XYZ file of C-alpha atoms in Angstrom:
632
model
C 235.223 251.469 26.671
C 238.655 252.089 26.000
C 238.072 254.955 26.875
C 235.739 254.578 29.390
C 238.553 252.505 31.439
C 241.764 254.148 29.493
C 244.854 254.116 31.746
C 245.463 256.412 34.714
C 242.024 257.288 34.688
C 240.705 258.125 38.180
C 237.580 258.289 39.596
C 236.095 261.953 40.593
C 237.273 261.387 44.652
C 240.951 260.426 42.824
C 240.775 257.278 45.155
C 240.170 254.101 42.888
C 240.476 253.440 38.797
C 237.681 255.108 36.298
C 234.304 252.931 36.816
C 230.982 252.300 34.402
C 228.820 249.930 36.318
C 224.920 249.520 35.662
C 222.427 248.296 39.136
C 220.772 244.896 37.257
C 217.744 245.974 39.286
C 217.003 249.791 39.324
C 218.876 250.478 36.047
C 221.496 253.159 37.781
C 224.209 253.661 35.347
C 226.968 255.628 37.256
C 230.174 256.202 35.766
C 232.761 257.612 37.790
C 234.316 258.969 36.141
C 235.317 260.471 32.531
C 238.511 260.836 31.407
C 238.609 262.745 27.631
C 235.451 264.985 26.918
C 233.972 263.530 23.470
C 230.862 262.170 22.354
C 229.905 258.484 24.097
C 227.263 255.969 22.821
C 225.981 253.322 25.218
C 223.738 251.114 24.368
C 221.689 248.382 27.455
C 219.380 245.504 27.164
C 216.351 245.061 29.142
C 214.786 241.598 29.997
C 211.630 241.012 31.394
C 211.082 237.098 33.110
C 208.048 235.503 34.839
C 207.655 232.919 37.057
C 205.374 230.523 36.565
C 205.361 227.139 39.439
C 209.033 228.506 40.701
C 210.260 228.476 37.722
C 211.937 231.568 35.914
C 211.011 231.653 32.307
C 212.658 234.817 29.419
C 210.041 236.904 28.419
C 211.989 238.628 25.633
C 214.133 242.136 26.001
C 214.959 245.779 24.592
C 217.862 246.856 23.405
C 217.748 250.250 24.151
C 220.888 253.043 24.081
C 222.200 256.299 24.925
C 224.264 259.153 24.415
C 226.372 261.427 26.730
C 227.886 264.290 25.601
C 231.203 264.676 27.777
C 232.608 268.896 27.679
C 235.661 270.335 29.709
C 233.500 272.752 32.727
C 234.580 274.277 35.633
C 230.954 273.863 36.790
C 230.869 271.488 39.177
C 227.315 268.800 39.411
C 225.106 269.637 42.350
C 223.881 266.484 44.900
C 220.379 265.118 45.868
C 219.894 263.998 49.058
C 217.287 261.129 49.713
C 215.899 259.014 52.309
C 216.087 256.297 52.823
C 214.190 253.320 51.247
C 210.867 252.790 53.032
C 207.692 251.119 53.386
C 204.049 252.645 53.820
C 200.836 250.732 55.367
C 198.834 251.388 52.792
C 195.854 253.892 54.130
C 198.477 255.840 55.475
C 199.804 259.003 53.657
C 204.279 259.154 52.751
C 204.974 262.455 53.538
C 208.742 263.505 52.823
C 211.213 266.148 51.561
C 213.859 265.464 49.278
C 216.801 268.421 49.177
C 219.497 269.185 46.756
C 222.836 271.457 47.325
C 225.132 273.045 44.212
C 228.169 273.234 45.471
C 228.789 276.758 43.199
C 225.444 277.891 45.020
C 223.633 277.523 41.752
C 219.021 277.914 41.629
C 218.699 274.232 40.750
C 215.466 272.199 38.922
C 214.220 269.051 41.011
C 212.454 266.570 38.916
C 210.855 263.907 39.560
C 209.886 260.446 37.535
C 207.811 257.241 38.516
C 204.688 254.933 37.272
C 203.022 256.254 40.151
C 201.690 259.455 38.418
C 200.146 257.392 35.752
C 198.705 254.374 38.055
C 197.438 256.380 41.143
C 197.512 260.550 39.805
C 196.007 262.664 42.129
C 196.868 260.482 45.558
C 200.475 261.023 44.660
C 201.621 265.193 44.052
C 204.625 266.775 44.490
C 205.193 271.255 45.922
C 206.741 272.903 43.455
C 204.493 271.016 40.348
C 206.583 271.441 38.365
C 210.256 272.433 36.841
C 211.139 275.162 38.441
C 214.479 276.635 39.099
C 214.713 277.239 42.628
C 217.504 279.169 44.832
C 220.249 276.938 46.696
C 219.930 274.975 48.356
C 216.962 273.680 46.580
C 213.638 271.524 47.972
C 210.567 269.237 46.537
C 207.426 268.385 49.179
C 206.807 264.722 47.784
C 203.779 263.165 49.452
C 201.815 259.831 48.408
C 197.877 259.073 49.530
C 198.290 255.506 49.402
C 195.629 252.969 49.713
C 194.874 249.527 49.573
C 194.737 248.764 45.913
C 198.491 250.189 46.129
C 200.134 247.062 47.753
C 202.063 244.834 46.078
C 205.225 242.557 46.624
C 207.931 244.367 45.210
C 208.899 248.219 46.196
C 207.936 250.922 43.263
C 210.818 253.348 41.935
C 210.934 256.913 42.055
C 213.307 258.752 40.211
C 214.500 262.488 41.168
C 216.665 264.338 39.308
C 218.233 268.263 40.141
C 219.726 270.309 37.277
C 222.042 272.928 38.379
C 221.663 276.592 35.874
C 224.589 278.043 35.651
C 224.209 281.581 35.108
C 224.744 282.622 31.414
C 228.177 284.529 31.606
C 229.385 281.370 32.991
C 229.232 279.684 29.675
C 229.350 276.661 31.869
C 227.073 273.752 30.500
C 224.265 272.829 33.679
C 224.743 269.304 35.077
C 222.953 267.339 36.777
C 222.683 264.230 39.643
C 220.156 261.461 40.031
C 218.437 259.584 42.486
C 216.335 256.423 42.711
C 214.362 255.940 46.102
C 211.896 253.026 46.335
C 208.778 252.797 47.956
C 206.787 249.561 49.275
C 203.207 249.741 50.258
C 202.438 247.368 52.576
C 198.755 245.730 53.814
C 197.772 246.781 57.358
C 197.712 243.925 59.687
C 194.616 241.837 60.511
C 192.643 242.582 63.541
C 190.431 242.206 66.201
C 191.515 237.742 66.237
C 190.580 236.064 69.012
C 190.814 232.148 70.130
C 188.857 229.440 71.858
C 189.001 226.266 72.955
C 186.243 223.855 72.446
C 185.071 220.827 74.611
C 185.828 218.641 71.406
C 189.712 219.419 71.551
C 189.613 222.289 68.752
C 190.315 225.881 68.760
C 187.719 228.235 67.405
C 189.071 231.664 65.664
C 187.793 234.943 64.955
C 188.666 238.488 63.590
C 187.813 241.009 62.521
C 186.249 241.623 58.576
C 189.515 242.858 56.644
C 189.828 246.079 55.697
C 191.519 245.827 52.671
C 189.153 244.249 49.929
C 191.508 243.820 47.457
C 192.928 240.973 49.611
C 192.971 237.538 48.138
C 193.234 234.823 51.030
C 194.123 234.851 54.470
C 196.936 232.828 55.677
C 196.320 231.148 59.125
C 199.999 230.502 60.991
C 200.195 228.601 64.374
C 203.024 227.408 67.022
C 202.907 225.339 69.885
C 203.798 228.236 72.855
C 204.083 232.032 72.265
C 206.819 233.834 70.740
C 206.540 236.889 71.470
C 208.583 239.643 68.922
C 208.668 243.176 67.502
C 208.236 242.712 63.505
C 209.787 245.269 61.225
C 208.824 248.684 59.560
C 209.051 246.587 56.220
C 208.782 242.901 57.722
C 205.485 240.810 56.725
C 204.267 237.909 57.036
C 206.031 235.274 59.390
C 209.562 235.043 59.694
C 211.128 231.687 60.007
C 213.226 231.947 63.215
C 208.530 232.552 64.873
C 208.469 228.447 64.214
C 205.168 228.965 62.707
C 203.525 226.633 60.285
C 200.660 227.922 57.456
C 198.427 224.875 58.709
C 195.143 226.777 56.212
C 194.598 229.602 53.275
C 191.028 230.425 53.370
C 189.372 233.250 51.897
C 189.469 237.070 52.670
C 185.824 237.766 53.602
C 185.917 234.544 56.804
C 186.092 235.582 59.888
C 186.120 232.473 61.807
C 187.645 229.209 61.633
C 188.124 225.982 63.362
C 191.794 224.499 64.417
C 191.300 221.305 64.092
C 194.728 219.697 63.852
C 193.638 218.301 60.380
C 194.647 214.489 60.678
C 196.883 214.448 63.560
C 194.794 216.283 65.354
C 195.039 219.031 68.569
C 197.479 217.705 71.050
C 195.834 218.112 75.393
C 196.352 220.274 77.450
C 199.387 222.274 74.707
C 199.531 226.048 74.325
C 198.571 227.123 70.829
C 199.669 230.660 69.467
C 198.714 232.270 66.061
C 198.636 234.727 64.008
C 197.258 235.903 60.758
C 198.479 237.800 57.414
C 196.408 238.603 54.256
C 197.833 237.439 50.954
C 197.078 239.588 47.685
C 197.103 238.043 44.566
C 199.269 237.946 41.797
C 201.070 239.224 39.668
C 201.038 242.987 41.986
C 201.056 239.961 45.111
C 201.859 241.336 49.199
C 201.519 239.868 52.363
C 200.270 242.212 55.195
C 201.943 242.393 58.200
C 201.811 239.773 60.701
C 198.077 240.513 63.212
C 198.770 240.359 66.867
C 199.572 236.643 68.385
C 196.872 235.490 70.658
C 197.412 231.674 72.951
C 194.984 229.327 73.764
C 195.821 226.500 76.291
C 193.472 222.689 74.790
C 191.738 220.997 77.109
C 193.437 219.050 79.715
C 190.791 216.282 78.549
C 191.023 212.322 78.587
C 193.651 212.165 76.331
C 197.498 211.587 76.985
C 200.163 213.483 76.281
C 203.148 212.149 74.463
C 206.573 214.200 75.726
C 209.243 212.225 74.786
C 210.409 209.905 71.547
C 214.290 209.918 72.864
C 216.992 208.077 70.535
C 218.051 205.715 73.052
C 220.807 203.075 70.986
C 221.284 203.904 67.285
C 221.318 201.104 65.201
C 220.621 199.130 61.800
C 218.292 196.898 63.269
C 219.390 196.486 66.961
C 218.411 200.484 67.343
C 215.639 200.981 70.641
C 213.899 204.308 71.487
C 212.744 205.931 74.943
C 208.750 206.386 74.390
C 206.760 208.653 77.839
C 203.310 210.204 78.004
C 201.351 211.395 80.423
C 198.285 210.158 81.709
C 194.936 212.116 81.237
C 194.252 214.962 83.782
C 191.478 213.892 84.015
C 188.746 210.979 83.134
C 184.594 210.729 84.298
C 184.313 207.272 85.601
C 181.010 207.457 85.318
C 181.559 208.104 80.661
C 184.607 205.952 81.208
C 184.953 202.566 83.023
C 188.170 201.929 84.051
C 190.466 199.832 85.042
C 192.018 201.503 81.310
C 194.793 200.444 78.864
C 197.258 201.852 76.902
C 198.121 201.444 72.683
C 201.136 202.353 71.413
C 201.546 202.592 67.479
C 204.611 203.113 65.696
C 204.817 203.903 62.029
C 207.917 204.750 59.924
C 205.800 206.868 57.646
C 204.632 210.390 57.806
C 201.332 208.872 56.810
C 198.577 208.564 60.043
C 197.001 205.683 58.071
C 200.323 203.079 58.064
C 200.804 200.948 61.333
C 203.683 198.803 61.752
C 203.268 197.644 64.376
C 200.585 198.115 68.044
C 202.135 197.772 71.767
C 199.179 197.271 74.492
C 200.343 198.611 77.729
C 197.786 197.289 80.606
C 198.943 198.971 83.327
C 197.424 202.870 83.710
C 200.399 204.571 85.289
C 202.581 202.690 82.760
C 204.280 205.776 81.087
C 206.970 205.033 79.225
C 207.661 201.636 77.273
C 211.510 201.099 75.244
C 210.963 200.080 71.664
C 213.814 197.594 71.012
C 214.771 196.111 67.255
C 214.947 199.963 65.399
C 216.846 201.005 62.382
C 216.810 204.395 64.143
C 220.664 204.513 62.149
C 218.350 205.672 58.289
C 215.118 205.777 59.904
C 212.733 208.516 61.740
C 209.455 206.515 63.712
C 206.614 208.301 64.495
C 204.879 206.893 67.859
C 201.195 207.164 69.226
C 199.537 206.570 72.186
C 196.053 206.005 72.124
C 193.811 205.203 75.572
C 190.531 202.799 76.265
C 188.372 201.868 78.442
C 187.300 198.671 79.711
C 185.500 197.175 76.853
C 188.071 198.741 74.894
C 186.626 201.391 73.252
C 188.723 204.019 72.321
C 188.376 207.125 74.885
C 191.147 209.454 73.352
C 194.657 209.741 71.080
C 197.642 212.149 71.320
C 199.140 212.777 68.035
C 201.873 211.634 66.105
C 205.828 212.230 67.878
C 208.113 211.517 65.811
C 211.954 210.662 66.284
C 214.668 213.568 66.361
C 216.293 213.399 62.765
C 219.949 214.631 62.059
C 221.628 215.220 58.536
C 225.405 215.532 58.504
C 227.104 216.900 55.175
C 230.427 217.554 54.408
C 231.490 221.877 54.183
C 235.199 222.735 53.138
C 237.739 221.613 56.341
C 234.281 220.930 58.826
C 230.708 219.076 58.735
C 227.657 220.867 58.604
C 224.881 219.322 60.859
C 221.239 219.939 61.197
C 217.924 218.495 62.712
C 213.635 218.021 62.521
C 211.172 216.287 65.259
C 207.404 216.444 63.735
C 206.761 216.756 67.622
C 203.117 218.548 68.877
C 205.089 220.291 71.178
C 207.407 223.362 70.377
C 211.690 222.495 69.456
C 212.169 226.424 69.645
C 210.552 228.374 72.684
C 211.654 231.068 74.357
C 212.422 229.896 77.589
C 214.376 226.700 76.386
C 216.311 227.869 72.977
C 219.031 226.188 73.283
C 219.994 222.668 71.277
C 223.302 220.744 72.540
C 225.869 219.150 70.345
C 227.470 216.355 71.247
C 230.544 214.955 69.052
C 233.540 212.299 69.563
C 237.264 212.652 68.800
C 236.908 215.209 71.337
C 238.382 213.639 74.560
C 241.442 211.983 74.029
C 241.688 209.934 76.677
C 238.661 208.403 74.758
C 237.987 209.701 70.950
C 234.889 207.510 70.866
C 232.971 209.041 74.026
C 230.106 211.620 72.376
C 230.769 214.932 75.025
C 228.722 218.437 74.772
C 230.659 220.163 72.615
C 228.547 222.811 71.613
C 225.090 224.510 71.844
C 223.100 226.445 69.384
C 220.113 229.368 70.530
C 217.813 227.506 67.486
C 215.331 230.915 67.230
C 218.439 232.846 66.156
C 219.758 230.289 64.359
C 217.733 227.478 63.129
C 218.132 223.664 63.361
C 221.663 224.603 62.181
C 225.593 224.022 63.482
C 229.121 223.653 61.680
C 231.347 222.684 63.146
C 235.147 223.112 62.019
C 236.457 222.362 65.514
C 236.382 225.610 66.576
C 234.976 224.448 70.249
C 238.116 222.734 71.344
C 240.896 225.096 68.932
C 241.628 222.050 66.755
C 240.566 221.710 63.042
C 238.731 219.069 61.935
C 241.213 215.909 60.352
C 239.258 214.893 57.313
C 240.832 211.316 57.872
C 238.502 211.270 60.757
C 235.388 209.846 60.679
C 233.209 211.958 63.175
C 230.394 210.997 64.870
C 227.774 213.845 66.285
C 223.962 213.719 68.188
C 221.947 215.970 68.683
C 220.167 217.265 72.275
C 216.457 219.254 71.515
C 214.367 220.796 74.261
C 210.835 221.488 74.355
C 207.797 222.607 75.708
C 203.959 222.477 74.990
C 203.703 225.863 77.140
C 201.617 224.601 79.445
C 202.723 224.750 83.958
C 200.119 221.459 84.201
C 202.306 219.519 81.766
C 206.387 218.848 83.170
C 208.908 220.700 81.184
C 211.327 220.207 79.632
C 211.404 217.875 77.222
C 214.623 216.787 76.129
C 214.976 213.921 73.540
C 217.911 213.100 71.613
C 219.139 212.282 67.862
C 220.308 209.514 66.344
C 224.348 209.444 66.593
C 224.929 209.859 62.819
C 228.833 210.283 61.675
C 230.641 212.017 58.773
C 233.956 212.908 57.093
C 234.855 216.223 56.775
C 235.479 217.135 53.114
C 234.147 213.895 52.278
C 233.726 213.682 48.585
C 233.864 209.772 47.784
C 230.684 208.243 46.480
C 229.491 204.786 47.817
C 229.117 202.032 45.203
C 226.511 201.951 43.122
C 223.097 198.771 44.127
C 223.773 196.204 42.087
C 221.832 193.108 41.325
C 218.994 195.411 40.631
C 215.599 192.767 39.725
C 211.661 192.631 40.079
C 209.865 190.769 42.363
C 206.025 190.686 41.611
C 206.653 190.243 37.508
C 209.724 187.504 36.416
C 208.081 185.964 33.534
C 205.254 185.811 31.534
C 203.629 183.469 33.458
C 203.998 185.892 36.446
C 201.732 188.519 34.242
C 198.934 186.648 32.882
C 198.144 185.313 36.312
C 198.208 188.699 37.141
C 196.049 190.220 34.434
C 193.705 187.076 33.949
C 190.631 188.424 36.120
C 191.194 191.841 35.433
C 189.159 194.455 33.607
C 189.645 195.688 30.883
C 190.381 199.576 32.154
C 192.357 197.940 34.754
C 194.955 200.769 35.478
C 196.557 199.758 38.694
C 199.499 198.008 37.821
C 202.571 198.279 40.112
C 206.786 197.072 39.630
C 208.442 195.347 43.106
C 212.244 196.925 42.942
C 214.589 194.636 44.886
C 218.410 195.262 45.139
C 221.816 194.724 46.852
C 223.883 196.988 48.153
C 227.688 196.910 46.878
C 230.319 197.240 50.031
C 232.947 196.220 48.218
C 235.570 197.937 45.983
C 237.284 201.156 46.216
C 233.894 203.418 48.070
C 232.057 204.803 50.474
C 230.611 201.927 52.531
C 228.314 204.336 54.390
C 224.799 203.973 52.570
C 222.315 206.298 54.021
C 219.890 206.491 51.685
C 218.562 205.168 47.488
C 217.122 207.347 45.262
C 214.896 205.949 42.078
C 214.886 206.461 38.803
C 212.139 206.206 36.106
C 212.182 205.998 32.045
C 208.607 205.151 30.322
C 211.033 205.229 27.035
C 213.981 203.120 27.094
C 216.279 201.600 28.998
C 218.514 204.507 27.521
C 216.475 207.027 29.247
C 215.700 209.692 30.067
C 215.521 208.964 33.786
C 213.576 210.967 35.871
C 213.842 210.620 39.957
C 211.064 209.518 41.371
C 211.546 208.427 44.979
C 214.179 208.160 48.251
C 214.066 205.604 49.851
C 216.474 203.745 53.062
C 215.058 200.471 52.300
C 216.638 198.418 49.217
C 213.102 197.902 47.690
C 210.325 200.156 46.157
C 207.244 199.916 44.884
C 205.913 201.302 42.520
C 202.169 201.964 42.133
C 199.342 203.609 40.247
C 200.426 203.120 36.899
C 199.504 202.362 33.833
C 200.497 198.848 33.020
C 203.974 197.049 33.948
C 206.171 198.950 31.231
C 208.979 201.223 31.981
C 212.684 200.788 32.966
C 214.475 201.706 36.364
C 217.870 202.761 37.470
C 218.503 202.529 41.939
C 221.935 204.714 43.248
C 223.201 205.736 46.729
C 223.601 208.002 49.006
C 225.552 208.242 51.758
C 225.395 210.170 54.739
C 227.245 213.080 53.231
C 224.903 213.534 50.255
C 227.692 211.807 47.661
C 225.439 210.371 45.137
C 226.928 207.122 43.334
C 226.517 206.048 39.775
C 223.227 204.630 38.292
C 222.831 201.004 38.314
C 222.688 199.009 35.299
C 219.182 199.909 34.058
C 216.264 196.854 34.593
C 213.166 197.231 32.464
C 209.642 195.769 32.078
C 207.798 195.525 28.915
C 203.611 195.822 29.234
C 201.508 192.406 29.491
C 199.220 192.572 26.528
C 195.190 191.556 27.466
C 192.605 191.354 25.212
C-alpha cells in the first residue's frame, strides 16, 4: 500500500493521484497506475451471503491473493470496447461484436470468461472460438441463444480480456485490458389478457398459457383507472409509480381468475385496469415484463358509490368529516321495493368487520352526511354506505373509503410530508395528477391561515413533499410550529361518475429540526386483573386447556415537564421473561389503552413509550408485570 500510494504518483492520465480500487459487486480491480516496478501481491476476500425472510446472513468467505509483476516498458496496453450492460428477452438471440484496439498497432487476442459457458454450453458461441491473435483492431463475435431457463433476477457477468503481442525484436512484455459486461435475461410478458365484467359485480380475467414453464407464479395487479406507460428495456414487474396493487398470486398454469375485490368488494361503476407479471422461483428469481393493460368498467348496478371522505375539521374529539356518495345508477323497483334507505357505517380500523357506529339516513336522495365528535387529529376513519329496501333487506353496499391521512416528519431545515388513503377510487390518475399542499405562517397578515403553497405531481414524485420554505423563499424557522393539510384529487375513471374526487387530510403540525421527544407515559396499570380475587373469578369457569387469556392496559399522557407535549401515538412493549426484559414492540396505538389478546396466560411485563408527530420517541414507562393465575 505504501508503494501504491507513494507521494507524487499519479494515474495514467496524469490528472489525479494514483489509486487502487475494487468493485464490491463485479470484483474488478483497477490500479491506476503503478509507480515503481517490482513484484506485488494483493489479497482480497469474497464473501457469501444468503437472504432469509428479508434478512441477510453471512454464510462464509474465501481469501484469495494475486501476484502482479510491474516492469518498465515502452509498450502501451490495448483498449477493449464493450457494449453497455443490457437486458435480453428469453427466447431471443443476443448478437454483439466486441472490439479491441492497440495504440502501437500490435496484434491482439480477445478472450472471454463466464459461468454461462458451463451452464448453458452450446447456447453461447464466440468467433474466433479460441485465443487467436488477430491484426489490429481485433473483434470477437459473441452470440447467446437465450431460453426461459436462463431467466434470473441478477445479471450474468461476462469478462473479456484483450492481450497485445509485441514483436519479439521489441522485447517488450505483453499488456492486457480487462472488462466486465453484465447481461440480464428477462422473461417475456404474459399475453392475451382480457377482462369482462360479470353481473355479480366481479371481474373475470382470461389470458394465454404462459410460454415459460419454469415460472412459478402469476401475479395479478390492479388499479382504478388506466395508467399508460412504456416500460424500459430492463424494467420488469410493475413500477411503484403506477399505482397498481398486487391483489393475488396464483399458479403459473392457471389462465383464468375472478376478481371479487376480496373482503372489501369491487365498487360499482369503477374502471378497473389489470396487468399480469410472471414470477420465477428462488434462488434464481426474476420477474417478467408486465403484460399489456386491459380495463373494464364494472356494472353500475344497484350499489351506492362513495365519493368523498373529506376532513372538514381537525380535532381531538370535536373533529368533523363530510361523507358523500351518489345513488345507484339503476334500481329495478319490481325486485327492490321502495322506499329505500341508506345506512352509513364508520370504523376506525382497517378491518371491515369492526363497526363502531351505524347511522340511518331515510331520504334516498340525501347523499351527504356530516360526521361529528371525531378524533380526526389522531385517527383514520373508514366509511361504508349500504342501501336497504322497504323490507329493510340489504340491496348493495359500497367498499370502505378512508379519510386522507397526513404524516409529518422533521428533516434538516425543513418538514417532510407524506400521505395516503384507502379508497375505492384512484388518487394517482393521469387526468388529475396534482395534489395541493397548504401551510400556515405564509401570509404575514394572518399567520394562522393555511394557504396553498405548492402542488405535487404524485405520478412522478409519489405521495411525498419536502417543505424547506421554497414556496415563499423564506427558510423555515425551527422555533415555529408549522401546520399543513393536503388536498387530494382522484377519479373512478367512469364518465357517468362526477370527477374529480376532492378530499382533504387532517391538519397536522410539527417543528423543523424537531428532536425533542415527548414525556414518557405514566400510571401504567392493568384493567381486567388487578387482584388475586379477579384472577380466581376469571378462571373459575374456564376449561383446563383454556388459552385465550388477555391483558387490558391503561396509561396517562404526561403533559408536564420539559418535553414535547405533542403525543400522536404510543408503542407497546412486552416481555415474557421479566421486568428487566428483553422487550419486544408488539403494537402502536393512538389511544391510551391497549388489549393484548390470544395469550396462553396472564404472565408478562409491559412498558409503553410515547411518539410525537415528528417520530421522536420518549423513554419507556416504568414496567408493570402480571403473574400467572395457576388453576388446577
